[in-house]
Amino acid sequence: MGDLTTERSSPTGTAPVLVASNRGPVSFSTADDDTLTLRRGGGGLVSGLSAIADPSAVWVCAALGDADRRAAAEAPHGRLDLAGHDVGGQAVRMLDIDPETFARAYNGVANSTLWFVHHLLYATPTAPAFDAGFRTEWQAYLAYNAAFADALAAEAAPGAAVLVQDYHLSLVPALLRAARPDLRIGHFSHTPWAPPEYFRLLPDDVATAVLTGILGADRAGFLTRRWALAFADCCEALLGATVDRTALTVTHDGRTTFLGVHGLGADADFLRDRAHRPDVDERLAALREAVGGRRTVVRVDRTELSKNIVRGLLAYRHLLRTRPEWHDRVVHVAFAYPSRTDLAEYRAYTAEVQRLAQEINDEFATPTWQPLILHVDDDFPRSLAAYRLADVALVNPIRDGMNLVAKEVPVVSDHGCALVLSREAGAYAELADDAITVNPYDIIATADALHAGLTMPADERADRTKRLAAAATALPPQQWFLDQLNALG
Ligand code: F6P
């Protein structure tokens, strides 16, 4: 793999804890004067890893763009911390994988194939079609996974714990075990897992490689029991593995892998503090002015095909068409942030969201009422402002590993918010009792659920929101991370 990464190995090999994920905790851009500017990212993994505050921990990630690649190439063995970058509480090794290999692995296999399989997104009469092009992408995915396994093997101290994240890196556990049998290896899936009938759309050798790759781990973690059992079902059906559904274990080829369920929760302390900073207050004031005292239905998503934004808009349109009493009394605030814009399907989906939003405004707007406010540019403080304002939050994914928006809104809400929640979101397992739950494909039922949320009495809404917030914060990111580390022994 020496041709794929800057160098085969670092001179250290002393990290007691390692994390591996495609997207790392920092990213770079190039300023006008050609210097590199570093930006720190957020999210569950970043705050989870902060629990161990161990500067000798190493996070291995991929360079995602040209500026990242330059930073990785300029750093010794890709170690950004050793090049003097302020990367946070741990060391970061960024892999300078060549752009073509990276694009094939990330866009071709991870995002266009494995993501589609786990979220059941294919229009199966015509897709997928696993042809020679796919085989080239699969070779790149093998190389990309091998680059990660090489880097982890080089950085890890004897007996270290390695936590590998997500569908991008499903082959890493088995590759790493072969290179370093002394390591304790965990894999965590942040997505749903497909049922066997759907998972076996993958070519047989690819399906086998993905399953046996993850089974190379000592523990395979999932966000809900439903996804863990789906993985076990696939191992049983496709590999003939032995599954114990009570102990949650999968035994294959003489090795047993333990399955873990760790339902990542919202980071209440961070959110409550961040949601009351001046930049959020400013945006809240602007939103309030735009909404003009009317009720609000809020949704905040990355524009992923699995988020079901189009059917959400159709449901809102159905509400306005069938219940005219809401005209001039409600505003739908929809934030659909850019995601994976390299993929044509994602760009087309965003265009469809914009087209439909325009159609709804054309049909219902009056000189004094704009029924739908859509933003497609990313603005985190504005999202928090919308969370605070929302009377109803619409979270209706086709399928979702967890969906943290469903957990964040109740934590941040100013006066209580009814949650309309898809039964196909992982968060359903913990929030169903106090949410209004929907079949995400049923537009009329979703419109009815919006109406039920909008008419829910204020005290009931506030009570439910309190219980939702308690359930949503049961496993904060730091504990979520420590639990997995401790379970590795
Ligand atoms: O939400 C699921 C997830 O797989 C996260 O674990 C991960 O951070 C993200 O999607 C990957 O998205 P991107 O392609 O933007 O890096």
Coordinates of C-alpha atoms and ligand atoms in Angstrom, one line a residue:
M1 CA 0.0 0.0 0.0
G2 CA 3.0 2.2 0.0
D3 CA 1.9 3.8 -3.3
L4 CA -1.4 4.8 -1.8
T5 CA -0.3 6.6 1.4
T6 CA 2.5 9.1 2.0
E7 CA 4.6 6.5 3.8
R8 CA 4.1 2.9 4.9
S9 CA 4.3 3.6 8.7
S10 CA 5.1 6.1 11.4
P11 CA 8.0 5.5 13.7
T12 CA 5.9 5.4 16.8
G13 CA 3.4 2.6 17.2
T14 CA 2.6 3.7 20.7
A15 CA -1.1 4.7 20.6
P16 CA -3.2 2.8 23.2
V17 CA -6.5 3.9 21.7
L18 CA -7.2 4.6 18.0
V19 CA -10.2 5.7 16.0
A20 CA -10.6 5.3 12.3
S21 CA -13.2 7.1 10.2
N22 CA -13.3 8.3 6.6
R23 CA -14.1 11.9 7.7
G24 CA -11.7 13.1 10.3
P25 CA -12.0 15.7 13.1
V26 CA -10.4 18.5 11.0
S27 CA -10.4 19.6 7.4
F28 CA -8.4 22.1 5.5
S29 CA -9.0 24.8 2.9
T30 CA -6.5 27.0 1.0
A31 CA -6.6 30.7 1.7
D32 CA -6.0 33.4 -0.9
D33 CA -2.3 33.6 0.0
D34 CA -2.1 29.8 -0.6
T35 CA -1.7 29.0 3.1
L36 CA -3.7 26.2 4.7
T37 CA -6.6 27.0 7.0
L38 CA -7.7 24.4 9.4
R39 CA -11.3 23.9 10.5
R40 CA -12.3 21.6 13.4
G41 CA -15.5 19.5 12.9
G42 CA -18.1 18.5 15.4
G43 CA -20.3 15.5 15.9
G44 CA -20.8 12.6 18.2
L45 CA -17.4 11.0 17.5
V46 CA -15.4 14.2 18.2
S47 CA -17.1 14.8 21.5
G48 CA -17.1 11.1 22.3
L49 CA -13.3 10.8 21.9
S50 CA -12.8 13.9 24.1
A51 CA -13.9 11.6 27.0
I52 CA -10.5 10.0 27.2
A53 CA -8.5 13.3 26.8
D54 CA -5.4 11.2 25.9
P55 CA -3.0 13.0 23.6
S56 CA -1.4 9.7 22.7
A57 CA -4.7 8.5 21.1
V58 CA -4.6 8.6 17.3
W59 CA -7.4 9.3 14.9
V60 CA -6.8 7.9 11.4
C61 CA -8.8 9.5 8.7
A62 CA -8.7 10.2 4.9
A63 CA -7.8 13.4 3.2
L64 CA -11.1 14.4 1.5
G65 CA -10.0 17.2 -0.8
D66 CA -7.0 18.9 -2.3
A67 CA -6.2 21.1 0.7
D68 CA -6.4 18.0 3.0
R69 CA -4.2 16.1 0.7
R70 CA -1.6 18.9 0.8
A71 CA -1.7 19.0 4.6
A72 CA -1.3 15.3 4.8
A73 CA 1.5 15.1 2.3
E74 CA 3.4 17.9 4.1
A75 CA 3.1 16.3 7.6
P76 CA 5.5 13.5 8.7
H77 CA 3.7 10.2 7.9
G78 CA 0.5 12.2 7.6
R79 CA 0.6 13.1 11.3
L80 CA -1.0 16.5 11.4
D81 CA -0.1 17.0 15.0
L82 CA 3.6 16.5 14.3
A83 CA 3.4 19.1 11.6
G84 CA 2.2 21.6 14.3
H85 CA -1.5 21.7 13.4
D86 CA -3.9 22.3 16.3
V87 CA -6.1 19.2 15.7
G88 CA -7.7 18.8 19.1
G89 CA -7.1 16.5 22.0
Q90 CA -5.6 13.6 20.1
A91 CA -3.1 13.0 17.3
V92 CA -4.4 12.8 13.8
R93 CA -3.0 10.8 10.9
M94 CA -4.6 11.9 7.7
L95 CA -4.1 9.5 4.8
D96 CA -3.1 11.0 1.5
I97 CA -4.9 8.5 -0.7
D98 CA -4.7 9.3 -4.4
P99 CA -7.8 11.2 -5.5
E100 CA -9.1 8.6 -8.0
T101 CA -8.8 5.7 -5.6
F102 CA -10.5 7.8 -2.9
A103 CA -13.4 8.9 -5.2
R104 CA -14.1 5.4 -6.4
A105 CA -14.1 4.0 -2.8
Y106 CA -16.0 6.9 -1.2
N107 CA -18.5 7.9 -3.9
G108 CA -18.7 4.7 -5.9
V109 CA -18.7 2.0 -3.2
A110 CA -19.4 3.7 0.2
N111 CA -22.0 6.3 -0.8
S112 CA -23.5 4.9 -4.0
T113 CA -23.6 1.3 -3.1
L114 CA -23.3 0.4 0.6
W115 CA -25.3 3.5 1.7
F116 CA -28.0 2.7 -0.9
V117 CA -28.2 -0.9 0.3
H118 CA -28.5 -0.1 4.0
H119 CA -31.1 2.6 3.4
L120 CA -33.1 0.5 0.8
L121 CA -32.8 3.3 -1.8
Y122 CA -32.5 1.5 -5.1
A123 CA -35.2 1.8 -7.7
T124 CA -34.7 -2.0 -8.3
P125 CA -36.2 -2.3 -11.9
T126 CA -33.0 -0.6 -13.2
A127 CA -30.5 -0.4 -10.3
P128 CA -28.1 -1.6 -9.1
A129 CA -26.3 -3.0 -12.1
F130 CA -22.9 -4.4 -10.9
D131 CA -20.8 -4.1 -14.1
A132 CA -17.1 -3.7 -14.9
G133 CA -17.2 -0.1 -13.6
F134 CA -18.3 -1.3 -10.2
R135 CA -15.5 -3.8 -10.2
T136 CA -13.0 -1.0 -10.6
E137 CA -14.6 0.9 -7.8
W138 CA -14.5 -2.3 -5.6
Q139 CA -10.8 -2.7 -6.2
A140 CA -10.3 1.0 -5.1
Y141 CA -12.4 0.2 -1.9
L142 CA -10.1 -2.7 -1.2
A143 CA -7.0 -0.5 -1.5
Y144 CA -8.6 2.3 0.5
N145 CA -9.5 -0.1 3.4
A146 CA -6.0 -1.6 3.2
A147 CA -4.5 1.9 3.5
F148 CA -6.4 2.4 6.8
A149 CA -5.5 -1.0 8.1
D150 CA -1.8 -0.4 7.4
A151 CA -1.8 3.0 9.1
L152 CA -3.6 1.6 12.2
A153 CA -1.3 -1.3 12.4
A154 CA 1.7 1.1 12.3
E155 CA 0.3 3.5 15.0
A156 CA -1.1 1.0 17.5
A157 CA 0.7 0.0 20.7
P158 CA 0.7 -3.6 21.6
G159 CA -2.8 -4.7 22.8
A160 CA -4.3 -1.3 21.8
A161 CA -8.0 -0.7 21.3
V162 CA -9.1 0.3 17.8
L163 CA -12.6 1.7 17.1
V164 CA -13.3 1.6 13.4
Q165 CA -16.3 3.6 12.1
D166 CA -18.9 2.9 9.5
Y167 CA -19.5 1.4 6.1
H168 CA -16.6 3.1 4.5
L169 CA -14.3 0.9 6.5
S170 CA -16.1 -2.4 6.7
L171 CA -13.0 -4.4 5.5
V172 CA -10.6 -2.9 8.0
P173 CA -11.3 -5.1 11.1
A174 CA -10.4 -8.4 9.3
L175 CA -7.4 -6.8 7.5
L176 CA -6.2 -5.3 10.8
R177 CA -6.7 -8.6 12.7
A178 CA -4.6 -10.4 10.2
A179 CA -1.7 -7.8 10.5
R180 CA -2.0 -7.3 14.3
P181 CA -3.8 -10.2 16.1
D182 CA -2.8 -8.6 19.5
L183 CA -5.2 -5.7 19.0
R184 CA -8.7 -5.3 20.4
I185 CA -10.9 -4.2 17.5
G186 CA -14.4 -2.7 17.5
H187 CA -16.4 -1.7 14.5
F188 CA -19.4 0.7 14.7
S189 CA -22.1 1.2 12.1
H190 CA -23.8 4.6 12.2
T191 CA -26.2 3.5 9.5
P192 CA -29.1 1.0 9.5
W193 CA -28.3 -2.5 8.4
A194 CA -30.2 -4.0 5.4
P195 CA -32.3 -7.2 5.8
P196 CA -30.8 -10.2 4.1
E197 CA -33.2 -10.1 1.1
Y198 CA -31.9 -6.6 0.3
F199 CA -28.3 -7.1 1.4
R200 CA -28.0 -9.9 -1.1
L201 CA -28.4 -7.5 -4.0
L202 CA -24.7 -7.1 -3.6
P203 CA -22.5 -9.5 -5.6
D204 CA -21.9 -12.6 -3.5
D205 CA -18.2 -12.0 -3.0
V206 CA -18.7 -8.4 -2.1
A207 CA -21.5 -9.3 0.4
T208 CA -19.2 -11.9 1.9
A209 CA -16.2 -9.5 2.1
V210 CA -18.3 -6.9 3.9
L211 CA -19.7 -9.3 6.5
T212 CA -16.5 -11.1 7.1
G213 CA -14.6 -7.8 7.2
I214 CA -16.7 -6.6 10.1
L215 CA -16.6 -10.1 11.8
G216 CA -12.9 -9.5 12.0
A217 CA -13.7 -7.2 14.9
D218 CA -14.1 -8.4 18.5
R219 CA -17.3 -6.3 18.8
A220 CA -19.5 -4.9 16.1
G221 CA -21.6 -2.0 17.4
F222 CA -24.9 -0.7 16.2
L223 CA -27.2 2.2 17.1
T224 CA -30.3 0.0 17.7
R225 CA -31.1 -3.7 18.4
R226 CA -33.0 -3.7 15.1
W227 CA -29.8 -3.0 13.0
A228 CA -27.7 -5.4 15.1
L229 CA -30.2 -8.2 14.5
A230 CA -30.3 -7.4 10.7
F231 CA -26.6 -7.8 10.6
A232 CA -26.8 -11.1 12.5
D233 CA -29.6 -12.2 10.0
C234 CA -27.3 -11.4 7.1
C235 CA -24.4 -13.4 8.7
E236 CA -26.7 -16.4 9.2
A237 CA -28.3 -16.3 5.8
L238 CA -25.3 -15.5 3.6
L239 CA -22.4 -17.0 5.6
G240 CA -24.1 -19.8 7.4
A241 CA -22.8 -18.2 10.7
T242 CA -24.2 -19.3 14.0
V243 CA -26.2 -16.6 15.7
D244 CA -27.2 -16.3 19.3
R245 CA -29.9 -13.6 19.4
T246 CA -30.1 -13.5 23.2
A247 CA -26.4 -13.1 23.9
L248 CA -26.1 -11.2 20.6
T249 CA -23.1 -13.0 19.2
V250 CA -22.2 -14.2 15.7
T251 CA -19.8 -17.2 15.3
H252 CA -18.2 -17.8 12.0
D253 CA -15.0 -19.7 11.0
G254 CA -14.3 -20.5 14.7
R255 CA -14.4 -16.9 15.9
T256 CA -17.1 -15.2 17.9
T257 CA -17.9 -11.5 17.4
F258 CA -20.0 -9.8 20.0
L259 CA -22.7 -7.4 18.8
G260 CA -23.2 -4.3 20.9
V261 CA -26.1 -1.8 20.9
H262 CA -25.1 1.8 21.8
G263 CA -27.8 4.3 21.0
L264 CA -25.9 7.6 20.6
G265 CA -27.7 10.4 22.4
A266 CA -27.7 14.1 22.1
D267 CA -25.0 16.2 23.8
A268 CA -27.3 18.2 26.1
D269 CA -24.6 20.4 27.8
F270 CA -23.1 21.5 24.5
L271 CA -26.5 22.1 22.8
R272 CA -28.1 24.1 25.6
D273 CA -25.0 26.3 25.9
R274 CA -24.6 26.7 22.1
A275 CA -28.3 27.4 21.5
H276 CA -28.2 30.5 23.7
R277 CA -25.2 32.3 22.2
P278 CA -25.8 35.7 20.5
D279 CA -25.5 34.4 17.0
V280 CA -28.4 32.0 17.6
D281 CA -30.5 34.7 19.3
E282 CA -29.9 36.9 16.2
R283 CA -31.1 34.2 13.9
L284 CA -34.1 33.4 16.1
A285 CA -35.2 37.0 15.9
A286 CA -34.9 36.9 12.1
L287 CA -36.9 33.7 12.0
R288 CA -39.6 35.1 14.3
E289 CA -40.0 38.1 12.1
A290 CA -40.3 35.9 9.0
V291 CA -42.9 33.6 10.7
G292 CA -44.9 36.5 12.1
G293 CA -46.4 34.8 15.1
R294 CA -47.7 31.8 13.2
R295 CA -47.2 28.2 14.1
T296 CA -44.1 26.5 12.7
V297 CA -43.3 23.1 11.3
V298 CA -39.5 22.7 11.3
R299 CA -37.3 20.2 9.6
V300 CA -33.5 20.2 9.5
D301 CA -31.6 17.6 7.4
R302 CA -28.6 17.0 5.3
T303 CA -30.1 16.6 1.8
E304 CA -29.6 12.8 1.7
L305 CA -31.9 10.6 -0.4
S306 CA -32.8 8.8 2.8
K307 CA -34.2 11.9 4.6
N308 CA -37.4 11.8 2.6
I309 CA -37.7 15.6 2.3
V310 CA -39.8 15.4 -0.9
R311 CA -42.5 13.3 0.8
G312 CA -42.3 15.7 3.8
L313 CA -43.1 18.6 1.4
L314 CA -45.9 16.7 -0.2
A315 CA -47.4 16.0 3.2
Y316 CA -47.3 19.7 4.0
R317 CA -48.9 20.5 0.7
H318 CA -51.6 17.9 1.5
L319 CA -52.2 19.6 4.9
L320 CA -52.7 23.0 3.3
R321 CA -54.9 21.5 0.5
T322 CA -57.2 19.6 2.8
R323 CA -57.3 21.8 5.9
P324 CA -57.6 25.4 4.8
E325 CA -58.0 26.4 8.4
W326 CA -54.1 26.4 8.4
H327 CA -53.8 29.0 5.7
D328 CA -52.0 32.0 7.0
R329 CA -51.6 30.3 10.4
V330 CA -48.6 28.1 9.8
V331 CA -45.1 28.3 8.2
H332 CA -43.0 25.3 7.3
V333 CA -39.3 26.1 8.0
A334 CA -37.2 23.6 6.0
F335 CA -33.4 23.5 6.1
A336 CA -31.9 21.0 3.6
Y337 CA -28.2 21.3 3.8
P338 CA -25.8 20.2 1.0
S339 CA -24.5 16.7 1.2
R340 CA -22.4 14.5 -1.1
T341 CA -22.8 16.9 -4.0
D342 CA -20.4 14.9 -6.1
L343 CA -23.2 12.5 -6.7
A344 CA -25.7 13.3 -9.5
E345 CA -28.6 11.7 -7.6
Y346 CA -28.0 14.0 -4.7
R347 CA -27.9 17.1 -6.9
A348 CA -31.1 16.1 -8.6
Y349 CA -32.8 15.4 -5.3
T350 CA -31.9 18.9 -4.0
A351 CA -33.3 20.4 -7.3
E352 CA -36.5 18.4 -6.8
V353 CA -36.8 19.8 -3.2
Q354 CA -36.4 23.3 -4.5
R355 CA -38.8 22.8 -7.3
L356 CA -41.5 21.4 -5.0
A357 CA -41.0 24.1 -2.4
Q358 CA -41.5 26.8 -5.1
E359 CA -44.6 25.0 -6.3
I360 CA -46.1 25.1 -2.8
N361 CA -45.3 28.7 -2.3
D362 CA -46.8 29.5 -5.8
E363 CA -50.0 27.6 -4.9
F364 CA -50.6 29.1 -1.4
A365 CA -48.6 32.3 -0.8
T366 CA -50.5 35.5 -0.3
P367 CA -49.0 39.0 -0.2
T368 CA -48.6 38.7 3.6
W369 CA -47.9 35.0 4.1
Q370 CA -45.1 32.8 2.8
P371 CA -46.1 29.3 3.7
L372 CA -42.7 27.7 3.2
I373 CA -39.2 29.0 4.0
L374 CA -36.5 26.7 2.5
H375 CA -32.8 27.2 3.0
V376 CA -30.3 24.9 1.3
D377 CA -27.1 26.6 2.7
D378 CA -25.6 25.2 5.8
D379 CA -25.9 27.4 9.0
F380 CA -25.7 25.6 12.3
P381 CA -26.7 28.5 14.6
R382 CA -29.8 29.0 12.3
S383 CA -30.6 25.3 12.8
L384 CA -30.5 25.8 16.6
A385 CA -32.7 28.9 16.3
A386 CA -35.3 26.8 14.4
Y387 CA -35.1 24.1 17.0
R388 CA -35.9 26.6 19.7
L389 CA -38.8 28.1 17.7
A390 CA -40.4 24.9 16.4
D391 CA -44.0 23.9 17.4
V392 CA -43.7 20.7 15.3
A393 CA -40.5 19.0 14.2
L394 CA -40.8 16.8 11.2
V395 CA -38.3 13.9 11.1
N396 CA -39.6 11.4 8.5
P397 CA -36.7 9.5 7.0
I398 CA -37.2 6.5 4.8
R399 CA -34.6 4.8 7.0
D400 CA -32.0 6.2 9.3
G401 CA -29.4 4.8 11.6
M402 CA -30.5 7.1 14.5
N403 CA -31.4 10.7 13.4
L404 CA -29.9 13.1 15.9
V405 CA -32.2 15.9 14.9
A406 CA -35.1 14.0 16.5
K407 CA -33.0 14.0 19.7
E408 CA -31.7 17.5 19.6
V409 CA -34.9 19.4 19.0
P410 CA -36.6 18.4 22.4
V411 CA -33.3 19.3 24.2
V412 CA -33.2 22.8 22.8
S413 CA -36.9 23.6 22.4
D414 CA -38.0 26.8 24.1
H415 CA -41.6 26.1 24.8
G416 CA -42.1 22.4 23.9
C417 CA -42.3 20.9 20.4
A418 CA -44.4 18.0 19.0
L419 CA -42.2 15.5 17.3
V420 CA -43.5 13.8 14.1
L421 CA -41.1 10.8 13.8
S422 CA -40.7 8.1 11.2
R423 CA -41.0 4.6 12.5
E424 CA -38.0 3.8 10.3
A425 CA -35.5 6.0 12.2
G426 CA -33.3 4.4 14.8
A427 CA -34.4 7.1 17.2
Y428 CA -37.9 5.5 17.1
A429 CA -36.6 2.8 19.4
E430 CA -36.2 5.4 22.2
L431 CA -38.6 8.2 21.4
A432 CA -41.7 6.4 20.0
D433 CA -43.7 6.8 23.2
D434 CA -43.8 10.6 23.2
A435 CA -43.6 11.2 19.5
I436 CA -46.3 11.1 16.8
T437 CA -45.1 8.3 14.7
V438 CA -45.6 7.8 11.0
N439 CA -45.0 5.5 8.1
P440 CA -42.7 7.7 6.0
Y441 CA -44.2 6.6 2.7
D442 CA -47.7 7.6 3.7
I443 CA -48.2 11.2 2.8
I444 CA -51.8 11.5 4.1
A445 CA -50.8 9.9 7.4
T446 CA -47.9 12.3 7.6
A447 CA -50.2 15.3 6.9
D448 CA -52.5 14.0 9.6
A449 CA -49.6 13.8 12.0
L450 CA -48.6 17.4 11.3
H451 CA -52.1 18.4 12.1
A452 CA -52.1 16.4 15.3
G453 CA -48.8 18.1 16.3
L454 CA -50.0 21.6 15.4
T455 CA -53.2 21.1 17.5
M456 CA -51.6 19.4 20.5
P457 CA -52.4 21.3 23.7
A458 CA -49.4 23.3 24.9
D459 CA -49.1 21.6 28.3
E460 CA -49.2 18.1 26.7
R461 CA -46.5 19.3 24.2
A462 CA -44.3 20.6 27.0
D463 CA -44.7 17.3 29.0
R464 CA -43.9 15.2 26.1
T465 CA -40.9 17.3 25.2
K466 CA -39.5 16.9 28.7
R467 CA -39.8 13.1 28.4
L468 CA -38.3 13.1 24.9
A469 CA -35.4 15.2 26.1
A470 CA -34.7 12.8 28.9
A471 CA -34.8 9.8 26.6
A472 CA -32.7 11.7 24.0
T473 CA -29.9 12.4 26.4
A474 CA -29.7 9.0 28.1
L475 CA -26.4 8.1 26.5
P476 CA -24.3 11.3 25.9
P477 CA -21.5 11.0 23.3
Q478 CA -18.7 10.7 25.8
Q479 CA -20.4 7.8 27.7
W480 CA -21.3 6.2 24.3
F481 CA -17.6 6.2 23.4
L482 CA -16.4 5.0 26.9
D483 CA -19.0 2.2 26.9
Q484 CA -17.6 0.8 23.7
L485 CA -14.0 1.1 24.8
N486 CA -14.8 -0.6 28.2
A487 CA -16.7 -3.4 26.4
L488 CA -13.6 -4.1 24.4
G489 CA -11.9 -5.1 27.7
Ligands
F6P1 O1 -25.1 9.6 9.3 C1 -24.4 8.4 9.0 C2 -23.0 8.7 8.6 O2 -22.5 7.6 8.1 C3 -22.1 9.2 9.7 O3 -21.6 8.2 10.5 C4 -21.1 9.9 9.0 O4 -20.5 10.8 9.8 C5 -21.8 10.4 7.8 O5 -22.9 9.7 7.6 C6 -20.9 10.4 6.6 O6 -21.2 11.4 5.8 P1 -20.2 12.1 4.8 O7 -20.3 11.3 3.5 O8 -20.7 13.5 4.6 O9 -18.9 12.1 5.4

